[in-house]
Amino acid sequence: MEQVLLLGIIIAAVVVANIIARHVPVIPLPFFLIALGLLLAGLPMYRSFELNPSTFALAIIAPLLFNEAQNSSRDWIGRSISNILSLAVGLVLMTVIIVGTGLHFLFALLPLTLSFALLAIVSPTDASAVNSIFEANPIAEEQAGTLKNESLFNDAAGIVIFDMAMTAYISGQFSMGTALVVFLWEFLGGLLFGGIVGTIVVSVRLALIRYNDDTPLIMVLIQLLSPFLVYLLAEELELSGILAVVAAGLVQGSERDKLQLTSSRMQLVTSNVWEIASGTLSGVVFVLLGLSLPEVTRALHLSDESNVTVLTLIVVGIGIYLAKGALRWVWSRYMIKRQTKSEHAWRDSLIMALSGANGTITLSLAFSMPDRVNGQPFALRGMLIFLAAVVILTSLIAPTIFVPLLLPSQETGQPRYRWVRRMIQAAIHDLSQETAHKAEAQVVIESLQQQLILDATPNMRIRRELIGQSHKIELAAVSKMRDDGQITADEFKYYGRFLQFTNFTADEKIWKNVVLKIRFTFHMGAQYRNLGRAQQAFLTAPIAMEEVYWREQFEEHGEDILPIEQAGFDAVMAFLNEQQGNAVETNMVKRYYRTRHRRIHAEDVNSDYVYQMFLRAFHAEYDLIQSAVEDGRLEKPIAEKLQRRISTDEMTYLENTDAYSGQHGIWR
């Protein structure tokens, strides 16, 4: 139960951090995640939290790398395999040897084998950390691709070298031949095994598709289980579970090439599930990092080497980062073959060096070091964990500060969102020309206007002010009707109460909905002496029920609310049309009054015509994007994102067609 509670709290922290990061874009998301992890570590129940390396690798790293691999371009990897292996194996090996040897001579407290072990776990880049750097600081596509694919393979190299270094430290013996055999067995064996198992899984999935057994439940669960199965089997065979998962993911990615437009719904569902799972796991990685940092300090205090100060270790950790960063900079300049020539080779190489961030997998390897060596407490364990933590934090902070300074200035606007507004406005303009089916067109227009509202960020205070002003305008219009003798005092009284209730529910606060649900439920049940009517009233949103309630109240007194509402509606719309600025908030209020007007007049809409109007709207959006691409006003990458958005809107509508059908008849 405690583990389940911790998982729930960590996921909640991921949600909170993502919300905060959206409003404070200057600070990268990982720092908010780490900070929340530190706050969790302050809770009494989690003060002694220690990362379990084996569980972490199986439950988080395996599915993350599997998803990264299946989304990677195999063609790109094939063309850049020399660069990937150069960074993932060659650079890791050279960093361990060169920087590890230098660390031993400058900081003699660490034996050479432990210096190698430390460099083995801080040299490989972390996929989640690298991706977080991309989000905060977009870099060139070729650089991003190299870094992303490097992080798929270099963990295995670092883990193998780490295991060999720790074995040599514990046993006091080292055999180059044995080490080479172990390295090739784990590295190449892991790739081969993962490829074989991945091929079997893909074959099973394709067979299920051929026999029409490709329901999302079956297919998604098979794919979600794949990384865990591959990792566990590979580890049992003493192969690299990390590389086996990567190989299986690469094979899994080939499935989409075979399917193309076949089993489209399954592919879309799978993609969405993995997007959510990957985003969640990436966030969990950094929360766990923050949660583990206090244990790093505790492990340091348990060390017998008390003569080494924390400040000294921080300086050593930063020195390790700078040394391995300098080697990575030079390596990226001379050992990486570029497909496109650059006039700023040294700058681009420095960006490559800075963007190679470390993450939680580094810390998990540090925690995997034994507490005791040859029956004696491992005195240097705390120091090594602390140094690894310093390198991780430095690798996250440095690119956040320096990469934006090195990158050429970029457009600060967001053209995709400008085009979203344009295409929605094009659809609204097209539907506003409809004359034969105005009610159905208005339903679609209101949905499109809601999209404009959500794509912006409305100021709810301004919206409330506009609602209040509209209420006064409508009340004044109805008062004039009473003064002119167009309505009776009784009608004015009841309509005034109607306006009070509509103003009460206009902001759709939850507590107000509950109050009105109860009121309308009792009213309908008492008026019709019918339990079914009361149930329908309770299950219907008050904002939709309210107009029905008051229309029936007027009819009960032999009066007609419709001409009064029409006059009030016309006065409010005239007022709102004169408003300058605050377009988002004004459109929200207009939409509310239009919906109220349509409902109170009981304008049932034909779902078939609503369907046609939605198709017409989507077609208008597609036409705008297509013409913009043909004219060269819109680049292909942005056009693809916009088209994907339209397709998603279409699918959402088809899954919720009942929500757009006329439902007023059930209350008559």
XYZ file of C-alpha atoms in Angstrom:
668
model
C 0.000 0.000 0.000
C 2.842 2.419 0.807
C 4.427 1.839 -2.615
C 1.092 2.473 -4.349
C 0.637 5.671 -2.338
C 4.156 6.828 -3.246
C 3.494 6.144 -6.932
C 0.254 8.142 -6.778
C 2.008 11.063 -5.077
C 4.839 11.034 -7.630
C 2.380 11.058 -10.551
C 0.515 13.938 -8.907
C 3.849 15.777 -8.607
C 4.442 15.221 -12.337
C 1.053 16.794 -13.102
C 1.704 19.794 -10.832
C 5.190 20.357 -12.257
C 3.886 20.287 -15.831
C 1.220 22.864 -14.965
C 3.768 25.163 -13.315
C 6.230 24.779 -16.207
C 3.577 25.900 -18.707
C 3.226 29.186 -16.839
C 6.948 29.653 -16.123
C 8.551 28.639 -19.452
C 11.873 30.309 -18.595
C 12.741 27.445 -16.224
C 12.937 23.955 -17.789
C 10.448 21.364 -16.575
C 13.071 19.024 -14.956
C 13.907 21.605 -12.309
C 10.288 21.810 -11.151
C 10.127 18.010 -11.054
C 13.343 17.790 -9.027
C 12.122 20.516 -6.654
C 8.850 18.680 -6.003
C 10.844 15.494 -5.435
C 12.887 17.332 -2.802
C 9.675 18.497 -1.133
C 8.429 14.904 -1.027
C 11.734 13.863 0.518
C 10.927 16.200 3.412
C 7.917 14.096 4.370
C 8.718 11.825 7.352
C 7.734 8.645 5.509
C 10.133 9.310 2.605
C 13.170 10.771 4.361
C 15.125 7.552 3.960
C 14.022 6.862 0.396
C 16.688 5.107 -1.673
C 16.398 4.347 -5.357
C 16.317 0.638 -6.168
C 18.467 0.357 -9.324
C 17.028 -2.939 -10.605
C 13.412 -1.864 -10.132
C 14.150 1.543 -11.652
C 15.756 0.033 -14.757
C 12.903 -2.437 -15.279
C 9.901 -0.250 -14.477
C 11.024 3.086 -15.946
C 14.143 2.953 -18.104
C 13.081 -0.115 -20.125
C 9.715 1.274 -21.346
C 11.195 4.746 -21.902
C 14.007 3.453 -24.132
C 11.627 1.059 -25.903
C 9.366 3.971 -26.842
C 12.303 6.158 -27.880
C 13.610 3.358 -30.088
C 10.293 2.555 -31.763
C 9.847 6.239 -32.618
C 13.384 6.573 -33.993
C 14.065 6.582 -37.696
C 15.835 3.370 -38.647
C 16.976 4.978 -41.893
C 18.510 7.846 -39.932
C 20.223 5.412 -37.552
C 21.528 3.410 -40.515
C 23.018 6.505 -42.122
C 24.494 7.734 -38.835
C 25.511 4.452 -37.215
C 29.185 5.396 -37.261
C 28.463 8.634 -35.380
C 26.202 6.855 -32.901
C 28.749 4.131 -32.106
C 31.506 6.715 -31.982
C 29.682 8.600 -29.224
C 28.010 5.636 -27.523
C 31.085 3.393 -27.335
C 34.228 5.224 -28.433
C 33.632 8.437 -26.498
C 32.440 6.607 -23.383
C 35.542 4.386 -23.412
C 37.931 7.314 -23.984
C 36.230 9.400 -21.294
C 36.575 6.583 -18.772
C 40.244 6.081 -19.580
C 41.399 9.702 -19.988
C 39.259 11.563 -17.435
C 39.266 8.604 -15.023
C 43.068 8.449 -15.066
C 43.324 12.202 -14.575
C 40.849 12.063 -11.685
C 42.944 9.379 -9.969
C 46.154 11.402 -10.222
C 44.576 14.694 -9.098
C 42.331 13.152 -6.447
C 44.427 10.239 -5.212
C 41.862 9.309 -2.588
C 39.975 7.434 -5.333
C 41.659 4.261 -6.619
C 42.014 4.012 -10.382
C 39.345 1.311 -10.647
C 36.799 3.427 -8.763
C 37.705 6.450 -10.864
C 36.928 4.345 -13.936
C 33.669 3.164 -12.326
C 32.590 6.736 -11.575
C 33.340 7.928 -15.112
C 31.542 4.908 -16.553
C 28.294 5.992 -14.926
C 28.559 9.749 -15.621
C 29.822 9.529 -19.227
C 26.657 8.177 -20.947
C 23.904 10.679 -21.616
C 20.376 10.067 -20.353
C 17.499 9.949 -22.863
C 15.001 11.724 -20.579
C 17.481 14.417 -19.601
C 18.524 14.993 -23.220
C 14.887 15.314 -24.321
C 14.236 17.854 -21.584
C 17.120 19.944 -22.915
C 15.598 19.815 -26.417
C 12.248 21.076 -25.146
C 13.805 24.071 -23.426
C 16.418 24.788 -26.131
C 15.523 23.523 -29.642
C 18.715 22.661 -31.562
C 19.494 21.659 -35.135
C 17.707 18.527 -36.382
C 20.961 16.673 -37.156
C 22.393 17.419 -33.697
C 19.141 16.455 -31.976
C 18.966 13.174 -33.899
C 22.563 12.266 -33.028
C 22.109 13.006 -29.327
C 18.781 11.200 -29.143
C 20.068 8.016 -30.752
C 23.361 8.153 -28.841
C 21.420 8.005 -25.583
C 19.743 4.783 -26.737
C 23.044 2.891 -26.911
C 25.567 4.459 -24.560
C 23.903 3.339 -21.324
C 24.817 -0.254 -22.118
C 28.466 0.667 -22.739
C 28.618 2.578 -19.466
C 26.956 -0.216 -17.484
C 29.302 -2.890 -18.858
C 32.407 -0.803 -18.121
C 31.037 0.054 -14.660
C 30.498 -3.636 -13.855
C 34.027 -4.517 -15.010
C 35.578 -1.671 -12.993
C 33.703 -2.624 -9.826
C 34.626 -6.289 -10.281
C 38.286 -5.331 -10.649
C 38.108 -3.145 -7.509
C 36.483 -5.879 -5.399
C 38.646 -8.780 -6.661
C 41.832 -6.834 -7.218
C 42.272 -8.548 -10.610
C 41.607 -7.474 -14.184
C 41.847 -9.420 -17.452
C 41.619 -7.499 -20.723
C 40.653 -10.629 -22.661
C 37.893 -11.539 -20.244
C 36.672 -7.956 -20.182
C 36.500 -7.841 -23.989
C 34.564 -11.113 -24.165
C 32.112 -9.909 -21.517
C 31.681 -6.589 -23.309
C 30.959 -8.216 -26.693
C 28.633 -10.810 -25.134
C 26.549 -8.212 -23.308
C 26.648 -5.560 -26.041
C 26.242 -7.565 -29.258
C 24.298 -10.351 -27.549
C 21.821 -7.869 -26.127
C 21.230 -6.296 -29.538
C 20.791 -9.669 -31.244
C 18.500 -11.081 -28.555
C 16.332 -7.968 -28.493
C 16.057 -8.021 -32.276
C 14.930 -11.660 -32.268
C 12.329 -11.225 -29.521
C 11.133 -7.978 -31.098
C 10.655 -9.746 -34.435
C 8.601 -12.475 -32.749
C 6.376 -9.911 -31.016
C 5.836 -7.977 -34.258
C 4.986 -11.225 -36.097
C 2.388 -12.067 -33.451
C 0.842 -8.597 -33.700
C 0.696 -8.744 -37.506
C -0.951 -12.179 -37.306
C -3.572 -10.781 -34.923
C -4.242 -7.980 -37.407
C -4.683 -10.456 -40.279
C -7.270 -12.406 -38.267
C -9.087 -9.199 -37.184
C -8.076 -9.611 -33.546
C -6.380 -6.226 -33.463
C -8.536 -4.575 -30.822
C -6.762 -1.702 -29.032
C -6.977 -3.563 -25.717
C -5.106 -6.608 -27.062
C -2.567 -4.748 -29.181
C -1.706 -2.014 -26.693
C -1.266 -4.448 -23.810
C 1.048 -6.644 -25.899
C 3.165 -3.638 -26.786
C 3.248 -2.312 -23.220
C 4.372 -5.705 -21.921
C 7.098 -6.097 -24.572
C 9.866 -3.986 -22.950
C 9.444 -5.707 -19.576
C 9.514 -9.170 -21.140
C 12.575 -8.401 -23.268
C 14.482 -6.777 -20.396
C 13.841 -9.584 -17.915
C 14.749 -12.352 -20.376
C 17.937 -10.568 -21.461
C 19.060 -10.013 -17.878
C 18.443 -13.702 -17.105
C 20.829 -14.572 -19.965
C 23.362 -12.020 -18.584
C 22.953 -9.860 -21.663
C 22.450 -6.117 -21.739
C 18.752 -5.655 -20.965
C 18.987 -1.998 -21.988
C 20.306 -2.787 -25.490
C 17.860 -5.675 -25.876
C 14.981 -3.287 -25.206
C 16.392 -0.751 -27.688
C 16.743 -3.408 -30.391
C 13.198 -4.677 -29.751
C 11.908 -1.097 -29.970
C 13.653 -0.528 -33.300
C 12.071 -3.695 -34.693
C 8.698 -2.623 -33.301
C 9.007 0.660 -35.193
C 9.211 -1.294 -38.445
C 5.653 -2.523 -37.859
C 4.224 0.879 -38.788
C 6.015 0.759 -42.126
C 4.266 -2.515 -42.889
C 0.851 -1.403 -41.654
C 0.728 2.080 -43.236
C -3.044 2.806 -43.298
C -4.006 -0.670 -42.079
C -5.494 -0.905 -38.587
C -5.421 2.888 -38.307
C -7.473 3.123 -35.117
C -5.169 0.703 -33.313
C -2.117 2.714 -34.378
C -3.645 5.974 -33.168
C -4.656 4.515 -29.817
C -1.213 2.944 -29.369
C 0.509 6.229 -30.205
C -1.627 8.162 -27.700
C -1.087 5.597 -24.943
C 2.685 5.672 -25.419
C 2.723 9.475 -25.502
C 1.035 9.616 -22.108
C 3.114 6.768 -20.657
C 6.385 8.231 -21.918
C 5.588 11.726 -20.644
C 4.612 10.356 -17.248
C 7.678 8.132 -16.899
C 10.002 10.950 -17.995
C 8.537 13.122 -15.263
C 8.808 10.334 -12.701
C 12.538 10.059 -13.505
C 13.225 13.596 -12.299
C 10.885 13.413 -9.306
C 12.808 10.317 -8.192
C 16.041 12.246 -8.699
C 14.839 14.974 -6.329
C 13.501 12.375 -3.914
C 16.904 10.644 -3.843
C 19.105 13.717 -3.311
C 18.755 13.815 0.508
C 19.852 10.185 0.610
C 22.948 11.259 -1.342
C 23.882 13.636 1.469
C 23.140 10.971 4.061
C 25.346 8.468 2.233
C 28.155 11.032 2.205
C 27.911 11.542 5.970
C 28.160 7.804 6.506
C 31.505 7.811 4.714
C 34.634 7.319 6.846
C 36.515 9.862 4.741
C 35.313 12.764 6.907
C 38.419 14.820 6.151
C 37.041 15.599 2.659
C 34.680 18.568 2.781
C 31.456 18.916 0.826
C 32.872 21.981 -0.943
C 35.866 19.954 -2.109
C 33.604 17.267 -3.546
C 31.459 19.881 -5.319
C 34.581 21.328 -6.935
C 35.741 17.832 -7.936
C 32.287 17.012 -9.366
C 32.201 20.216 -11.423
C 35.774 19.483 -12.553
C 34.709 16.006 -13.750
C 31.835 17.584 -15.714
C 34.140 20.173 -17.308
C 36.798 17.588 -18.185
C 34.420 15.128 -19.792
C 32.614 18.047 -21.468
C 35.869 19.318 -22.981
C 36.683 15.847 -24.311
C 33.146 15.542 -25.706
C 33.535 18.955 -27.369
C 36.745 17.964 -29.144
C 35.380 14.514 -29.998
C 32.227 16.030 -31.532
C 34.364 18.396 -33.604
C 36.744 15.846 -35.122
C 35.175 12.394 -34.737
C 31.609 13.103 -35.875
C 30.870 13.122 -39.601
C 28.352 15.810 -40.495
C 25.870 15.306 -43.303
C 25.459 19.053 -43.723
C 28.361 21.501 -43.672
C 28.307 24.205 -41.047
C 30.115 27.519 -40.851
C 30.137 27.231 -37.065
C 31.615 23.786 -36.490
C 33.162 24.601 -33.113
C 29.972 26.249 -31.855
C 27.846 23.323 -33.012
C 30.226 20.906 -31.333
C 30.039 22.888 -28.099
C 26.244 22.697 -28.237
C 26.571 18.927 -28.693
C 28.850 18.780 -25.660
C 26.563 20.868 -23.457
C 23.388 19.045 -24.504
C 24.703 15.653 -23.397
C 22.966 15.731 -20.019
C 22.930 13.053 -17.337
C 19.870 11.886 -15.442
C 18.469 9.466 -12.917
C 19.958 6.362 -14.530
C 23.366 7.746 -13.545
C 22.244 8.099 -9.941
C 20.652 4.639 -9.952
C 23.968 3.105 -11.033
C 25.740 4.982 -8.252
C 23.264 3.601 -5.722
C 23.860 0.092 -7.096
C 27.354 0.097 -5.607
C 27.561 -2.364 -2.698
C 27.399 -1.254 0.921
C 30.149 -3.695 1.860
C 33.267 -4.853 0.002
C 35.036 -8.049 1.099
C 33.100 -8.003 4.366
C 34.081 -4.426 5.216
C 31.928 -1.252 4.888
C 32.456 0.425 1.514
C 33.789 3.731 2.859
C 33.955 5.510 -0.506
C 30.384 4.684 -1.567
C 28.846 7.912 -0.214
C 31.532 10.028 -1.834
C 30.997 8.413 -5.256
C 27.217 8.859 -5.033
C 27.642 12.519 -4.094
C 30.061 13.153 -6.984
C 27.601 11.516 -9.406
C 24.802 13.767 -8.121
C 26.952 16.891 -8.586
C 27.713 15.883 -12.190
C 24.002 15.258 -12.889
C 22.861 18.626 -11.551
C 25.689 20.471 -13.312
C 24.828 18.746 -16.603
C 21.237 19.971 -16.286
C 22.052 23.529 -15.244
C 24.875 24.254 -17.733
C 22.899 23.771 -20.992
C 19.952 25.712 -19.580
C 22.217 28.731 -19.146
C 24.657 28.465 -22.040
C 22.872 26.735 -24.941
C 20.425 29.645 -25.478
C 23.424 32.001 -25.604
C 25.098 29.885 -28.286
C 22.062 29.292 -30.465
C 21.237 31.814 -33.201
C 18.255 34.017 -32.444
C 14.962 32.326 -33.247
C 11.497 33.626 -33.945
C 9.745 34.132 -30.625
C 6.247 33.915 -32.059
C 4.262 30.741 -32.451
C 3.092 30.599 -36.105
C 1.254 27.312 -35.600
C -1.172 28.902 -33.143
C -1.730 31.867 -35.440
C -2.688 29.427 -38.195
C -4.994 27.537 -35.823
C -6.994 30.723 -35.342
C -7.016 31.415 -39.065
C -8.320 27.988 -40.010
C -11.027 28.048 -37.319
C -12.091 31.510 -38.419
C -12.210 30.278 -42.031
C -14.576 27.470 -40.989
C -16.773 29.899 -39.003
C -16.927 32.305 -41.965
C -17.923 29.484 -44.304
C -20.724 28.248 -42.015
C -22.026 31.761 -41.388
C -23.069 31.794 -45.072
C -25.434 28.835 -44.488
C -29.106 29.755 -44.994
C -30.982 26.431 -45.227
C -29.859 24.952 -41.895
C -29.015 27.892 -39.675
C -29.643 26.134 -36.349
C -27.347 23.242 -37.221
C -24.686 25.606 -38.554
C -24.896 27.615 -35.327
C -24.242 24.480 -33.257
C -21.004 23.899 -35.175
C -20.046 27.577 -35.065
C -20.397 27.574 -31.269
C -18.122 24.523 -31.019
C -15.539 26.238 -33.209
C -15.761 29.411 -31.136
C -15.131 27.297 -28.052
C -11.899 26.116 -29.716
C -10.827 29.725 -30.144
C -11.534 30.317 -26.471
C -9.523 27.300 -25.306
C -6.586 28.072 -27.606
C -6.354 31.455 -25.921
C -6.281 32.060 -22.172
C -9.464 33.893 -21.139
C -9.469 36.347 -18.278
C -12.293 35.077 -16.084
C -12.575 38.396 -14.231
C -13.268 40.226 -17.497
C -15.745 37.518 -18.483
C -17.627 37.939 -15.205
C -17.706 41.703 -15.724
C -19.130 41.253 -19.233
C -21.755 38.826 -17.901
C -22.730 41.376 -15.248
C -22.954 44.197 -17.801
C -24.970 42.002 -20.165
C -27.347 41.155 -17.327
C -27.968 44.870 -16.673
C -28.475 45.548 -20.396
C -31.048 42.769 -20.673
C -32.821 43.812 -17.503
C -33.021 47.399 -18.810
C -34.486 46.186 -22.123
C -37.162 44.142 -20.343
C -37.917 47.039 -17.980
C -38.579 49.213 -21.016
C -40.991 46.573 -22.352
C -42.889 46.759 -19.031
C -42.902 50.554 -19.062
C -44.203 50.542 -22.643
C -46.971 48.109 -21.689
C -45.641 45.281 -23.853
C -45.490 42.868 -20.904
C -47.300 42.653 -17.579
C -45.791 43.287 -14.157
C -46.175 39.573 -13.427
C -44.185 38.663 -16.557
C -41.517 41.197 -15.620
C -41.307 39.716 -12.109
C -40.887 36.149 -13.321
C -38.456 37.138 -16.063
C -36.399 39.018 -13.490
C -36.137 35.816 -11.452
C -35.154 33.953 -14.641
C -32.326 36.472 -15.200
C -31.151 36.069 -11.608
C -30.830 32.322 -12.073
C -29.143 32.560 -15.484
C -26.655 35.060 -14.066
C -26.121 32.669 -11.148
C -25.233 29.767 -13.451
C -23.391 31.684 -16.175
C -19.940 31.007 -14.688
C -20.774 27.279 -14.296
C -19.273 26.909 -10.833
C -19.546 23.383 -9.472
C -21.284 24.320 -6.207
C -23.882 26.342 -8.116
C -24.535 23.388 -10.403
C -25.161 21.169 -7.381
C -27.655 23.649 -5.885
C -29.561 24.003 -9.135
C -29.531 20.266 -9.849
C -31.321 19.688 -6.551
C -33.803 22.522 -7.185
C -34.686 21.433 -10.727
C -34.937 17.771 -9.694
C -37.514 18.489 -6.986
C -39.410 20.891 -9.250
C -39.731 18.440 -12.150
C -40.614 15.559 -9.867
C -43.300 17.558 -8.049
C -44.737 19.204 -11.149
C -45.112 16.014 -13.193
C -45.320 13.554 -10.287
C -42.967 11.379 -12.315
C -39.754 9.845 -10.958
C -38.339 9.471 -14.466
C -38.654 13.207 -15.113
C -36.898 13.937 -11.821
C -34.048 11.592 -12.745
C -33.689 13.247 -16.159
C -33.565 16.656 -14.504
C -30.843 15.535 -12.099
C -28.721 13.999 -14.872
C -29.004 17.092 -17.096
C -26.627 20.013 -16.652
C -28.423 22.974 -14.979
C -27.248 25.312 -17.704
C -29.181 23.154 -20.203
C -32.141 22.511 -17.870
C -32.699 26.088 -16.788
C -34.363 27.340 -19.964
C -36.776 24.389 -19.979
C -37.660 25.051 -16.340
C -38.537 28.700 -16.864
C -40.386 28.149 -20.154
C -42.632 25.704 -18.351
C -43.037 28.140 -15.432
C -44.325 30.808 -17.811
C -46.601 28.343 -19.601
C -48.053 27.289 -16.240
C -49.159 30.920 -15.706
C -50.533 31.250 -19.235
C -47.662 33.524 -20.334
C -45.011 33.387 -23.057
C -41.334 33.887 -22.230
C -40.097 33.687 -25.827
C -40.764 37.292 -27.078
C -39.341 38.670 -23.822
C -36.179 36.579 -24.163
C -35.883 37.587 -27.815
C -35.883 41.284 -26.912
C -33.356 40.748 -24.128
C -31.167 38.620 -26.381
C -31.154 41.253 -29.149
C -30.184 43.982 -26.666
C -27.323 41.918 -25.219
C -25.941 40.925 -28.635
C -26.035 44.567 -29.785
C -24.083 45.524 -26.656
C -21.513 42.744 -27.110
C -21.026 43.561 -30.808
C -19.984 47.074 -29.812
C -17.253 45.863 -27.454
C -13.700 46.674 -28.491
C -10.885 44.412 -27.340
C -11.231 41.407 -25.032
C -12.302 39.308 -28.020
C -11.847 35.980 -26.240
C -13.993 36.918 -23.254
C -16.609 38.590 -25.460
C -16.897 35.462 -27.616
C -17.371 33.352 -24.492
C -20.278 35.523 -23.353
C -21.783 35.583 -26.853
C -21.615 31.815 -26.995
C -23.410 31.528 -23.662
C -26.257 33.812 -24.756
C -26.594 32.159 -28.171
C -26.822 28.727 -26.524
C -29.424 29.995 -24.053
C -31.411 31.578 -26.868
C -31.454 28.394 -28.934
C -32.400 26.194 -26.004
C -35.195 28.347 -24.662
C -36.738 28.526 -28.121
C -36.549 24.717 -28.216
C -34.864 24.707 -31.595
C -34.238 21.013 -32.096
C -31.412 20.351 -34.516
C -31.174 17.548 -37.026
C -28.125 15.413 -36.257
C -27.723 14.527 -39.951
C -27.408 18.191 -40.877
C -25.103 18.838 -37.929
C -22.892 16.068 -39.301
C -22.883 17.749 -42.712
C -22.015 21.120 -41.159
C -19.081 19.607 -39.270
C -17.774 18.005 -42.459
C -18.117 21.362 -44.191
C -16.180 23.079 -41.400
C -13.360 20.520 -41.490
C -13.227 20.802 -45.278
C -12.889 24.598 -45.010
C -9.985 24.179 -42.577
C -8.257 21.655 -44.844
C -8.719 23.967 -47.848
C -7.071 26.865 -46.017
C -4.046 24.753 -45.046
C -3.704 23.269 -48.539
C -3.846 26.659 -50.269
C -1.344 28.110 -47.776
C 1.117 25.276 -48.468
C 0.694 25.636 -52.228
C 1.303 29.389 -52.012
C 4.402 28.904 -49.874
C 2.889 30.790 -46.919
C 3.025 27.747 -44.647
C 5.906 25.328 -44.083
C 5.289 21.592 -44.293
C 6.151 20.731 -40.621
C 3.603 23.252 -39.303
C 1.048 22.161 -41.916
C 1.399 18.550 -40.767
C 0.716 19.538 -37.158
C -2.326 21.548 -38.203
C -3.688 18.705 -40.316
C -3.137 16.327 -37.419
C -5.167 18.680 -35.249
C -8.040 18.728 -37.748
C -7.991 14.928 -37.971
C -8.107 14.711 -34.170
C -11.082 17.092 -34.097
C -12.866 14.904 -36.656
C -12.289 11.767 -34.598
C -13.411 13.542 -31.420
C -16.642 14.604 -33.097
C -17.344 11.112 -34.427
C -16.816 9.662 -30.938
C -19.236 12.204 -29.396
C -21.939 12.801 -32.026
C -24.728 12.529 -29.435
C -23.436 15.626 -27.669
C -24.293 17.714 -30.747
C -27.783 16.309 -31.370
C -30.939 18.151 -30.403
C -32.249 16.863 -27.067
C -34.977 19.358 -26.229
C -37.761 17.057 -27.257
C -37.332 14.848 -24.197
C -38.644 17.671 -22.007
C -41.768 18.472 -23.964
